[in-house]
């Protein structure tokens, strides 16, 4: 793993960007309920997790970046844990919901990340991945920009994201709108 982390540098500016409200699509796909145990994998400073915690859910935020996780530690109602999503430090079937928003393209091993998120999801639970839709020109330009900045980004189409879960006992569905794709994985 590299010693320079773009996210440690970006963390100090990230919190100054107003958070986008929870989209109706993400809210619908997650179907959060009071008391739900939710893992925000690669959740950065916990901005989205903090919004979800208002529903009465119990939120755990994992991130590998020290800088990002410091932001999550300053927020109340969250349980921040430093971890690479390829090796989550939780027992199997620990969470009712697992989400990963705008982070899958940044991980080192997307296949291992998918298996780990699925492993910690309880049977009957939902895993939702939200990513920029690489099949759109705008996101192709974003991906090029991240390559120019030497980020470790590797964007996948919705279909390639779904293929990461091939053979696992789950029902998969894709949804697209504007420049975003969502993958819903419902564990049998």
Short mmCIF file of C-alpha atoms in Angstrom, two decimals:
data_model
loop_
_atom_site.label_atom_id
_atom_site.label_comp_id
_atom_site.label_asym_id
_atom_site.label_seq_id
_atom_site.Cartn_x
_atom_site.Cartn_y
_atom_site.Cartn_z
CA UNK A 1 0.00 0.00 0.00
CA UNK A 2 1.29 3.49 -0.78
CA UNK A 3 2.60 5.73 1.97
CA UNK A 4 0.89 8.81 0.48
CA UNK A 5 -2.86 8.80 0.89
CA UNK A 6 -4.89 11.35 -1.07
CA UNK A 7 -7.70 10.99 1.47
CA UNK A 8 -5.58 11.99 4.46
CA UNK A 9 -4.84 15.23 2.60
CA UNK A 10 -8.43 15.71 1.40
CA UNK A 11 -9.97 15.03 4.82
CA UNK A 12 -9.28 18.53 6.16
CA UNK A 13 -11.23 20.04 3.24
CA UNK A 14 -13.89 17.35 2.93
CA UNK A 15 -15.80 18.39 6.03
CA UNK A 16 -16.16 21.94 4.68
CA UNK A 17 -18.15 20.72 1.67
CA UNK A 18 -21.85 20.77 2.53
CA UNK A 19 -23.15 17.19 2.59
CA UNK A 20 -25.63 16.19 -0.06
CA UNK A 21 -28.96 15.15 1.42
CA UNK A 22 -29.70 11.44 1.56
CA UNK A 23 -31.15 10.63 -1.85
CA UNK A 24 -34.63 9.15 -2.02
CA UNK A 25 -33.22 6.23 -4.03
CA UNK A 26 -30.54 5.38 -1.45
CA UNK A 27 -33.05 5.76 1.38
CA UNK A 28 -35.50 3.45 -0.39
CA UNK A 29 -32.87 0.81 -1.17
CA UNK A 30 -31.45 0.80 2.37
CA UNK A 31 -34.87 0.65 4.08
CA UNK A 32 -33.33 1.70 7.41
CA UNK A 33 -35.27 0.92 10.58
CA UNK A 34 -34.77 1.97 14.22
CA UNK A 35 -32.17 -0.20 15.92
CA UNK A 36 -30.73 -1.49 12.65
CA UNK A 37 -27.00 -2.21 12.77
CA UNK A 38 -25.50 -0.46 9.75
CA UNK A 39 -21.95 -0.55 8.43
CA UNK A 40 -20.84 2.42 6.32
CA UNK A 41 -17.86 0.77 4.60
CA UNK A 42 -15.31 3.30 3.37
CA UNK A 43 -17.50 5.90 5.07
CA UNK A 44 -14.84 8.59 5.38
CA UNK A 45 -15.72 11.31 7.86
CA UNK A 46 -19.13 9.79 8.58
CA UNK A 47 -21.19 12.55 7.00
CA UNK A 48 -23.71 10.11 5.51
CA UNK A 49 -23.64 7.85 8.58
CA UNK A 50 -24.50 10.82 10.80
CA UNK A 51 -27.63 11.45 8.72
CA UNK A 52 -28.62 7.76 8.91
CA UNK A 53 -28.07 7.69 12.69
CA UNK A 54 -30.94 10.17 13.06
CA UNK A 55 -33.29 7.29 12.15
CA UNK A 56 -32.39 5.46 15.36
CA UNK A 57 -30.04 3.05 13.60
CA UNK A 58 -26.66 2.10 15.11
CA UNK A 59 -23.89 3.17 12.74
CA UNK A 60 -20.37 1.83 12.39
CA UNK A 61 -18.07 3.70 10.01
CA UNK A 62 -14.95 2.04 8.64
CA UNK A 63 -12.26 3.80 6.69
CA UNK A 64 -8.56 3.19 6.15
CA UNK A 65 -7.64 6.88 6.09
CA UNK A 66 -6.61 8.27 9.48
CA UNK A 67 -7.57 11.76 8.36
CA UNK A 68 -11.05 10.79 7.23
CA UNK A 69 -11.72 8.69 10.32
CA UNK A 70 -10.77 11.59 12.62
CA UNK A 71 -13.78 13.43 11.20
CA UNK A 72 -16.04 10.48 12.04
CA UNK A 73 -14.65 10.36 15.58
CA UNK A 74 -15.78 13.95 16.16
CA UNK A 75 -19.38 13.09 15.33
CA UNK A 76 -21.70 11.76 17.98
CA UNK A 77 -23.66 8.55 17.58
CA UNK A 78 -21.11 6.79 15.36
CA UNK A 79 -18.70 3.95 16.04
CA UNK A 80 -15.62 4.66 13.90
CA UNK A 81 -13.25 1.77 13.16
CA UNK A 82 -10.05 1.99 11.14
CA UNK A 83 -9.97 -0.88 8.69
CA UNK A 84 -9.37 -1.73 5.08
CA UNK A 85 -12.66 -2.93 3.62
CA UNK A 86 -10.87 -5.96 2.19
CA UNK A 87 -10.35 -7.18 5.80
CA UNK A 88 -13.25 -6.05 7.96
CA UNK A 89 -12.68 -6.72 11.69
CA UNK A 90 -16.23 -7.92 12.40
CA UNK A 91 -17.73 -11.39 12.78
CA UNK A 92 -19.90 -12.73 9.99
CA UNK A 93 -23.55 -11.64 9.90
CA UNK A 94 -22.89 -8.61 12.15
CA UNK A 95 -24.94 -6.01 10.26
CA UNK A 96 -28.53 -5.58 9.05
CA UNK A 97 -27.40 -3.14 6.39
CA UNK A 98 -24.07 -2.48 4.71
CA UNK A 99 -23.52 0.49 2.45
CA UNK A 100 -20.65 1.80 0.41
CA UNK A 101 -21.11 5.19 -1.21
CA UNK A 102 -18.65 6.53 -3.78
CA UNK A 103 -15.83 4.33 -2.47
CA UNK A 104 -15.73 1.01 -4.38
CA UNK A 105 -13.65 2.56 -7.16
CA UNK A 106 -11.00 3.54 -4.57
CA UNK A 107 -10.37 0.14 -2.94
CA UNK A 108 -7.39 -2.07 -3.85
CA UNK A 109 -9.26 -5.35 -4.32
CA UNK A 110 -12.88 -4.91 -5.36
CA UNK A 111 -13.63 -8.63 -5.38
CA UNK A 112 -12.33 -9.13 -1.85
CA UNK A 113 -14.20 -5.99 -0.73
CA UNK A 114 -17.46 -7.37 -2.11
CA UNK A 115 -16.93 -10.72 -0.36
CA UNK A 116 -16.10 -9.03 2.96
CA UNK A 117 -19.14 -6.75 2.87
CA UNK A 118 -21.32 -9.75 2.02
CA UNK A 119 -19.73 -11.81 4.82
CA UNK A 120 -20.60 -9.28 7.54
CA UNK A 121 -24.18 -8.88 6.25
CA UNK A 122 -26.77 -10.95 8.10
CA UNK A 123 -29.14 -13.23 6.15
CA UNK A 124 -32.13 -11.16 5.02
CA UNK A 125 -29.98 -8.02 5.12
CA UNK A 126 -29.31 -5.48 2.41
CA UNK A 127 -26.03 -4.28 0.97
CA UNK A 128 -26.18 -1.13 -1.16
CA UNK A 129 -23.33 0.19 -3.29
CA UNK A 130 -23.67 3.66 -4.81
CA UNK A 131 -21.08 4.61 -7.42
CA UNK A 132 -20.63 7.16 -10.20
CA UNK A 133 -21.91 5.55 -13.42
CA UNK A 134 -18.82 4.97 -15.58
CA UNK A 135 -21.08 4.44 -18.58
CA UNK A 136 -21.70 8.21 -18.69
CA UNK A 137 -19.35 10.74 -20.29
CA UNK A 138 -19.22 12.93 -17.19
CA UNK A 139 -17.97 10.07 -15.03
CA UNK A 140 -15.48 8.97 -17.69
CA UNK A 141 -13.99 12.48 -17.44
CA UNK A 142 -13.99 12.23 -13.63
CA UNK A 143 -12.17 8.89 -13.87
CA UNK A 144 -9.58 10.45 -16.17
CA UNK A 145 -9.08 13.29 -13.68
CA UNK A 146 -8.51 10.84 -10.84
CA UNK A 147 -5.93 8.97 -12.95
CA UNK A 148 -4.12 12.24 -13.64
CA UNK A 149 -4.01 12.84 -9.87
CA UNK A 150 -2.47 9.36 -9.41
CA UNK A 151 -5.45 8.12 -7.43
CA UNK A 152 -5.93 4.35 -7.27
CA UNK A 153 -9.38 4.62 -8.83
CA UNK A 154 -10.86 1.78 -10.87
CA UNK A 155 -14.47 2.44 -11.84
CA UNK A 156 -16.77 -0.47 -12.66
CA UNK A 157 -20.00 -0.51 -14.64
CA UNK A 158 -23.10 -1.57 -12.75
CA UNK A 159 -22.97 -4.96 -14.45
CA UNK A 160 -19.34 -5.50 -13.42
CA UNK A 161 -20.22 -4.51 -9.85
CA UNK A 162 -23.02 -7.08 -9.86
CA UNK A 163 -20.59 -9.70 -11.22
CA UNK A 164 -18.52 -9.31 -8.02
CA UNK A 165 -21.37 -11.09 -6.21
CA UNK A 166 -21.85 -13.89 -8.77
CA UNK A 167 -22.46 -17.25 -7.16
CA UNK A 168 -23.34 -15.84 -3.74
CA UNK A 169 -26.76 -16.58 -2.23
CA UNK A 170 -28.37 -13.24 -2.98
CA UNK A 171 -30.82 -11.34 -5.14
CA UNK A 172 -29.23 -8.49 -7.09
CA UNK A 173 -30.79 -5.44 -8.70
CA UNK A 174 -29.32 -2.40 -10.45
CA UNK A 175 -30.73 1.09 -10.65
CA UNK A 176 -29.41 4.07 -12.61
CA UNK A 177 -30.28 7.73 -12.55
CA UNK A 178 -28.37 10.68 -13.97
CA UNK A 179 -24.68 9.90 -13.35
CA UNK A 180 -25.16 7.37 -10.55
CA UNK A 181 -25.63 3.61 -10.36
CA UNK A 182 -26.88 1.67 -7.32
CA UNK A 183 -26.45 -2.03 -6.73
CA UNK A 184 -28.78 -3.64 -4.21
CA UNK A 185 -27.66 -7.02 -2.85
CA UNK A 186 -30.26 -8.82 -0.71
CA UNK A 187 -28.69 -11.75 1.13
CA UNK A 188 -30.74 -14.97 1.18
#
